[in-house]
Amino acid sequence: MSYTESDLRELLNDHGHGRAGREPSAHLDAIVRRGRRIRRIRRTRRAVTAGTALAFAAVAAAGLTGLLPAGAQRGERVAVAQRPVDSARVVTLGPELPETIPVVLGAPKFDLGLIHSRRFETVGAGQKVTFTPTSVYTGFSVVCDDPRALVVYRQRGRSDEPTGGSGRCGGSISGHNDKKSVPSDWLKRPQSLEVWVFPADAPVRKVAEAVNGCRPRDEKCDESAQIAALANPEVRRRLSALVGEQPGRWAVGIYDRPAPTQARTASASPTAGPSVAPTASASPTAGPSVAPTASASPAVAPTASASASKP
């Protein structure tokens, strides 16, 4: 049997009166209204709780924003939030250049100080370093991460003809000028030094034999003949095209005596600095003299003579 809503209301009204003289119980309408009121109260409480949580989150975010740098407050928050934890950059300088290099010219012995430097992250291509000399004794030093890397250096000589040398880096290759090896305008304008650093396993023999048969030094094209072949600009050009640029850190430093005004202020003595055996000096007509660190390596072309530098 089914009942209608009016039947249920009548039944509740009949049995809703209290017993033993008590007040009659609440009617259905009152019960329904009470239930709706309870639901409204619960919804209100939930809304208040949610609003409080949002307000607390906003205050916390504002506090954190105040701690961020000015750049982050202007729109870098997203980038900061998305930055990986391990994205810190480690700066590595690569091989270390010496602070000074020695100069040996017979009786006078003194040191040249570092006045300019450049660092590179790749090998396989030539680089030009421009500088302003302060004396006719300007020197240089090339240092490499890989001691077996191949180094070639060239600059203008006394008659504006290129002069220089080549060899395995061996930690460093260095040299210096004197008044008989520099061009006449050496102190009148900026000068430059060109340096090529090739990977240790660069196919020098293959390129040299293709250019001129690795002559005239040695028909077998051994290590010394290959190093001498690097003086040929066509060998360097083809070798650069073949190996391309590869990762490899190296640096070149330019060294010189203090400028005249600095020298007067510091009262520098030309005999200051450690003495170096005079046997390390190069012929005054052979361009840059090879420093002891370069001449000690058996792989370096003998004294980097000017004859090897004229392609």
Short mmCIF file of C-alpha atoms in Angstrom, two decimals:
data_model
loop_
_atom_site.label_atom_id
_atom_site.label_comp_id
_atom_site.label_asym_id
_atom_site.label_seq_id
_atom_site.Cartn_x
_atom_site.Cartn_y
_atom_site.Cartn_z
CA MET A 1 0.00 0.00 0.00
CA SER A 2 1.31 3.51 -0.87
CA TYR A 3 0.78 6.69 1.11
CA THR A 4 0.48 10.26 -0.06
CA GLU A 5 2.20 13.23 1.52
CA SER A 6 -1.07 14.26 3.25
CA ASP A 7 -1.36 10.80 4.80
CA LEU A 8 2.13 11.05 6.19
CA ARG A 9 1.47 14.54 7.54
CA GLU A 10 -1.70 13.35 9.28
CA LEU A 11 0.09 10.36 10.78
CA LEU A 12 2.92 12.53 12.12
CA ASN A 13 0.43 15.05 13.57
CA ASP A 14 -1.50 12.30 15.31
CA HIS A 15 1.58 10.74 16.89
CA GLY A 16 3.57 13.90 17.34
CA HIS A 17 1.92 14.93 20.59
CA GLY A 18 3.88 14.41 23.75
CA ARG A 19 2.72 11.97 26.32
CA ALA A 20 2.06 12.43 30.05
CA GLY A 21 1.09 16.06 29.67
CA ARG A 22 4.14 17.12 27.66
CA GLU A 23 4.01 19.74 24.91
CA PRO A 24 3.26 18.31 21.49
CA SER A 25 6.29 17.50 19.36
CA ALA A 26 7.28 19.74 16.43
CA HIS A 27 5.33 19.35 13.22
CA LEU A 28 6.96 18.21 10.00
CA ASP A 29 7.20 21.76 8.65
CA ALA A 30 9.15 22.84 11.69
CA ILE A 31 11.46 19.87 11.38
CA VAL A 32 12.09 20.67 7.71
CA ARG A 33 12.78 24.33 8.49
CA ARG A 34 15.14 23.35 11.28
CA GLY A 35 17.04 21.03 8.93
CA ARG A 36 17.39 23.75 6.30
CA ARG A 37 18.64 26.19 8.93
CA ILE A 38 21.25 23.70 10.11
CA ARG A 39 22.45 23.18 6.54
CA ARG A 40 22.76 26.95 6.02
CA ILE A 41 24.80 27.28 9.20
CA ARG A 42 27.14 24.49 8.10
CA ARG A 43 27.62 26.03 4.67
CA THR A 44 28.42 29.39 6.25
CA ARG A 45 30.98 27.82 8.56
CA ARG A 46 32.68 26.04 5.67
CA ALA A 47 32.82 29.27 3.65
CA VAL A 48 34.32 31.15 6.59
CA THR A 49 36.93 28.40 7.11
CA ALA A 50 37.88 28.39 3.42
CA GLY A 51 38.13 32.20 3.35
CA THR A 52 40.38 32.18 6.39
CA ALA A 53 42.70 29.64 4.78
CA LEU A 54 42.93 31.70 1.58
CA ALA A 55 43.63 34.86 3.52
CA PHE A 56 46.40 33.12 5.48
CA ALA A 57 47.95 31.83 2.23
CA ALA A 58 47.87 35.32 0.71
CA VAL A 59 49.58 36.81 3.77
CA ALA A 60 52.25 34.10 3.68
CA ALA A 61 52.85 34.68 -0.03
CA ALA A 62 53.15 38.41 0.54
CA GLY A 63 55.71 37.80 3.27
CA LEU A 64 57.79 35.57 0.99
CA THR A 65 57.57 38.13 -1.82
CA GLY A 66 59.05 40.73 0.47
CA LEU A 67 62.09 38.50 0.91
CA LEU A 68 62.67 38.10 -2.85
CA PRO A 69 65.05 40.41 -4.79
CA ALA A 70 63.55 43.35 -6.60
CA GLY A 71 63.86 41.60 -9.96
CA ALA A 72 61.84 38.63 -8.76
CA GLN A 73 59.09 40.95 -7.45
CA ARG A 74 58.78 42.49 -10.92
CA GLY A 75 57.78 39.32 -12.71
CA GLU A 76 60.52 36.77 -12.24
CA ARG A 77 58.53 34.70 -9.74
CA VAL A 78 57.58 32.12 -12.35
CA ALA A 79 61.15 31.74 -13.51
CA VAL A 80 62.35 31.34 -9.92
CA ALA A 81 59.69 28.73 -9.21
CA GLN A 82 60.52 26.74 -12.34
CA ARG A 83 64.31 26.89 -11.94
CA PRO A 84 65.76 23.42 -11.25
CA VAL A 85 67.37 22.88 -7.88
CA ASP A 86 70.66 21.81 -9.48
CA SER A 87 70.86 24.68 -11.99
CA ALA A 88 73.63 26.59 -10.16
CA ARG A 89 76.35 27.68 -12.58
CA VAL A 90 79.92 26.73 -11.72
CA VAL A 91 82.39 29.21 -13.16
CA THR A 92 85.67 27.64 -14.17
CA LEU A 93 88.49 29.82 -15.46
CA GLY A 94 90.52 27.08 -17.11
CA PRO A 95 94.34 27.00 -17.28
CA GLU A 96 96.16 29.58 -15.21
CA LEU A 97 98.37 32.21 -16.82
CA PRO A 98 101.65 33.09 -15.10
CA GLU A 99 101.85 36.51 -13.48
CA THR A 100 105.20 37.23 -15.12
CA ILE A 101 107.53 35.80 -17.76
CA PRO A 102 111.32 36.27 -17.75
CA VAL A 103 113.31 38.19 -20.34
CA VAL A 104 116.95 37.32 -21.07
CA LEU A 105 118.97 39.63 -23.34
CA GLY A 106 122.60 38.99 -22.52
CA ALA A 107 123.46 40.87 -19.34
CA PRO A 108 120.10 42.56 -18.50
CA LYS A 109 117.57 40.20 -16.94
CA PHE A 110 114.08 41.23 -15.82
CA ASP A 111 110.46 40.11 -15.74
CA LEU A 112 107.50 41.20 -17.84
CA GLY A 113 104.15 41.59 -16.10
CA LEU A 114 100.75 40.52 -17.43
CA ILE A 115 98.98 43.48 -19.10
CA HIS A 116 96.23 41.75 -21.10
CA SER A 117 94.67 38.29 -21.41
CA ARG A 118 92.01 36.40 -23.34
CA ARG A 119 90.38 33.04 -22.58
CA PHE A 120 88.77 30.64 -25.04
CA GLU A 121 86.54 27.57 -24.69
CA THR A 122 87.11 25.98 -28.11
CA VAL A 123 90.06 24.84 -30.22
CA GLY A 124 90.38 24.39 -33.97
CA ALA A 125 90.16 28.01 -35.16
CA GLY A 126 92.56 30.95 -35.20
CA GLN A 127 92.12 33.82 -32.73
CA LYS A 128 93.54 37.34 -32.90
CA VAL A 129 94.51 39.14 -29.68
CA THR A 130 94.96 42.91 -29.96
CA PHE A 131 96.97 44.86 -27.36
CA THR A 132 98.86 48.11 -26.83
CA PRO A 133 102.56 47.51 -26.08
CA THR A 134 104.38 49.63 -23.53
CA SER A 135 107.93 48.66 -24.55
CA VAL A 136 109.81 46.81 -27.27
CA TYR A 137 110.11 43.74 -25.01
CA THR A 138 106.45 42.74 -25.27
CA GLY A 139 105.97 39.01 -24.68
CA PHE A 140 103.21 36.42 -24.61
CA SER A 141 102.27 33.10 -23.04
CA VAL A 142 99.78 30.47 -24.26
CA VAL A 143 98.47 27.94 -21.72
CA CYS A 144 96.22 24.95 -22.48
CA ASP A 145 94.13 22.46 -20.57
CA ASP A 146 95.56 19.73 -22.78
CA PRO A 147 99.39 19.78 -22.69
CA ARG A 148 99.52 17.91 -26.03
CA ALA A 149 97.40 20.47 -27.86
CA LEU A 150 99.10 21.93 -30.95
CA VAL A 151 99.82 25.68 -30.79
CA VAL A 152 100.81 28.04 -33.61
CA TYR A 153 101.48 31.76 -33.07
CA ARG A 154 102.22 34.51 -35.60
CA GLN A 155 102.85 38.27 -35.47
CA ARG A 156 104.52 40.98 -37.54
CA GLY A 157 108.30 41.02 -37.54
CA ARG A 158 110.90 43.69 -38.17
CA SER A 159 110.20 43.90 -41.92
CA ASP A 160 106.44 43.44 -41.53
CA GLU A 161 106.83 39.81 -42.48
CA PRO A 162 105.06 37.24 -40.28
CA THR A 163 107.18 35.53 -37.67
CA GLY A 164 106.37 33.05 -34.94
CA GLY A 165 106.58 29.38 -34.05
CA SER A 166 104.61 26.23 -33.27
CA GLY A 167 104.71 23.20 -31.01
CA ARG A 168 102.89 21.11 -28.41
CA CYS A 169 101.49 23.29 -25.66
CA GLY A 170 103.27 21.31 -22.93
CA GLY A 171 101.49 23.41 -20.30
CA SER A 172 102.58 26.68 -21.89
CA ILE A 173 104.39 28.23 -24.85
CA SER A 174 105.84 31.72 -24.39
CA GLY A 175 108.26 34.20 -25.92
CA HIS A 176 109.18 37.88 -26.06
CA ASN A 177 110.47 40.56 -28.43
CA ASP A 178 113.38 42.94 -28.30
CA LYS A 179 114.23 46.22 -30.04
CA LYS A 180 115.74 44.37 -33.04
CA SER A 181 112.71 42.18 -33.72
CA VAL A 182 109.71 44.51 -33.50
CA PRO A 183 108.37 46.62 -36.41
CA SER A 184 109.25 50.31 -36.48
CA ASP A 185 105.70 51.31 -35.48
CA TRP A 186 105.52 48.90 -32.53
CA LEU A 187 104.98 51.65 -29.94
CA LYS A 188 102.92 53.91 -32.20
CA ARG A 189 99.69 51.87 -32.48
CA PRO A 190 97.95 48.74 -31.17
CA GLN A 191 99.52 45.45 -32.25
CA SER A 192 98.14 41.92 -32.54
CA LEU A 193 99.12 38.30 -32.02
CA GLU A 194 97.40 35.46 -33.87
CA VAL A 195 97.13 32.08 -32.15
CA TRP A 196 95.79 28.74 -33.38
CA VAL A 197 95.23 25.87 -30.95
CA PHE A 198 94.40 22.50 -32.51
CA PRO A 199 93.34 19.26 -30.81
CA ALA A 200 96.20 16.93 -29.90
CA ASP A 201 95.00 14.33 -32.41
CA ALA A 202 94.42 16.76 -35.29
CA PRO A 203 95.37 15.04 -38.62
CA VAL A 204 98.31 17.34 -39.34
CA ARG A 205 100.21 14.73 -41.35
CA LYS A 206 97.25 14.04 -43.64
CA VAL A 207 96.78 17.74 -44.38
CA ALA A 208 100.50 18.51 -44.70
CA GLU A 209 101.07 15.69 -47.16
CA ALA A 210 98.11 16.85 -49.23
CA VAL A 211 99.48 20.41 -49.37
CA ASN A 212 103.19 19.89 -50.07
CA GLY A 213 104.14 16.32 -49.19
CA CYS A 214 105.29 17.49 -45.71
CA ARG A 215 108.47 18.88 -47.25
CA PRO A 216 111.15 20.14 -47.07
CA ARG A 217 111.92 19.24 -43.46
CA ASP A 218 111.36 15.48 -43.55
CA GLU A 219 109.97 13.20 -46.24
CA LYS A 220 108.79 10.81 -43.49
CA CYS A 221 106.63 13.61 -42.04
CA ASP A 222 107.42 12.79 -38.42
CA GLU A 223 106.36 14.85 -35.39
CA SER A 224 108.87 17.66 -35.91
CA ALA A 225 108.04 17.89 -39.62
CA GLN A 226 104.32 18.08 -38.88
CA ILE A 227 104.86 20.87 -36.36
CA ALA A 228 106.99 22.76 -38.87
CA ALA A 229 104.27 22.28 -41.50
CA LEU A 230 101.86 24.25 -39.33
CA ALA A 231 103.79 27.38 -40.32
CA ASN A 232 102.16 27.05 -43.73
CA PRO A 233 98.92 29.10 -43.74
CA GLU A 234 97.32 26.69 -46.23
CA VAL A 235 97.95 23.78 -43.85
CA ARG A 236 96.34 25.74 -41.02
CA ARG A 237 93.36 26.71 -43.17
CA ARG A 238 92.66 23.15 -44.31
CA LEU A 239 93.24 21.75 -40.84
CA SER A 240 90.77 24.23 -39.31
CA ALA A 241 88.15 23.32 -41.91
CA LEU A 242 88.72 19.62 -41.30
CA VAL A 243 88.58 19.51 -37.48
CA GLY A 244 86.14 22.40 -36.95
CA GLU A 245 85.71 24.04 -33.55
CA GLN A 246 85.81 21.60 -30.64
CA PRO A 247 85.57 22.06 -26.85
CA GLY A 248 88.94 22.86 -25.35
CA ARG A 249 90.00 25.57 -22.90
CA TRP A 250 93.10 27.68 -23.37
CA ALA A 251 94.26 31.23 -22.72
CA VAL A 252 96.78 33.72 -24.01
CA GLY A 253 98.43 36.46 -21.96
CA ILE A 254 100.33 39.55 -23.14
CA TYR A 255 103.25 40.70 -20.99
CA ASP A 256 105.24 43.92 -20.97
CA ARG A 257 107.24 46.34 -18.86
CA PRO A 258 105.31 49.06 -17.02
CA ALA A 259 104.42 52.13 -19.05
CA PRO A 260 106.98 54.96 -18.70
CA THR A 261 104.83 56.91 -16.21
CA GLN A 262 104.30 53.78 -14.13
CA ALA A 263 107.97 52.92 -14.28
CA ARG A 264 108.95 56.35 -12.89
CA THR A 265 106.41 56.03 -10.09
CA ALA A 266 107.48 52.53 -9.10
CA SER A 267 111.22 53.17 -9.71
CA ALA A 268 111.47 49.76 -11.33
CA SER A 269 114.96 48.37 -11.67
CA PRO A 270 115.76 46.67 -15.01
CA THR A 271 117.72 44.02 -13.14
CA ALA A 272 114.80 42.98 -10.90
CA GLY A 273 113.38 39.48 -11.06
CA PRO A 274 114.88 36.01 -11.16
CA SER A 275 117.80 35.38 -13.45
CA VAL A 276 117.40 32.91 -16.30
CA ALA A 277 120.16 31.07 -18.11
CA PRO A 278 121.16 33.11 -21.19
CA THR A 279 121.12 29.96 -23.31
CA ALA A 280 117.32 30.25 -23.50
CA SER A 281 117.45 33.44 -25.61
CA ALA A 282 116.68 33.34 -29.31
CA SER A 283 118.45 34.97 -32.22
CA PRO A 284 117.47 38.67 -32.37
CA THR A 285 116.42 38.28 -36.00
CA ALA A 286 114.18 35.29 -35.41
CA GLY A 287 111.13 37.19 -34.12
CA PRO A 288 109.74 36.45 -30.67
CA SER A 289 112.22 34.68 -28.43
CA VAL A 290 111.03 31.37 -27.06
CA ALA A 291 110.90 31.40 -23.27
CA PRO A 292 112.50 28.52 -21.30
CA THR A 293 109.12 26.85 -20.82
CA ALA A 294 108.71 26.56 -24.57
CA SER A 295 112.26 25.65 -25.49
CA ALA A 296 112.31 22.85 -22.91
CA SER A 297 109.75 20.90 -24.93
CA PRO A 298 111.44 18.69 -27.53
CA ALA A 299 108.35 18.89 -29.71
CA VAL A 300 108.65 22.64 -30.34
CA ALA A 301 110.07 23.64 -33.70
CA PRO A 302 113.70 24.72 -33.19
CA THR A 303 113.69 28.33 -31.85
CA ALA A 304 110.54 29.10 -33.88
CA SER A 305 112.84 30.59 -36.51
CA ALA A 306 111.61 33.09 -39.02
CA SER A 307 112.38 30.68 -41.85
CA ALA A 308 109.68 28.34 -40.56
CA SER A 309 107.23 31.17 -40.36
CA LYS A 310 107.46 32.36 -43.96
CA PRO A 311 104.89 30.26 -45.84
#
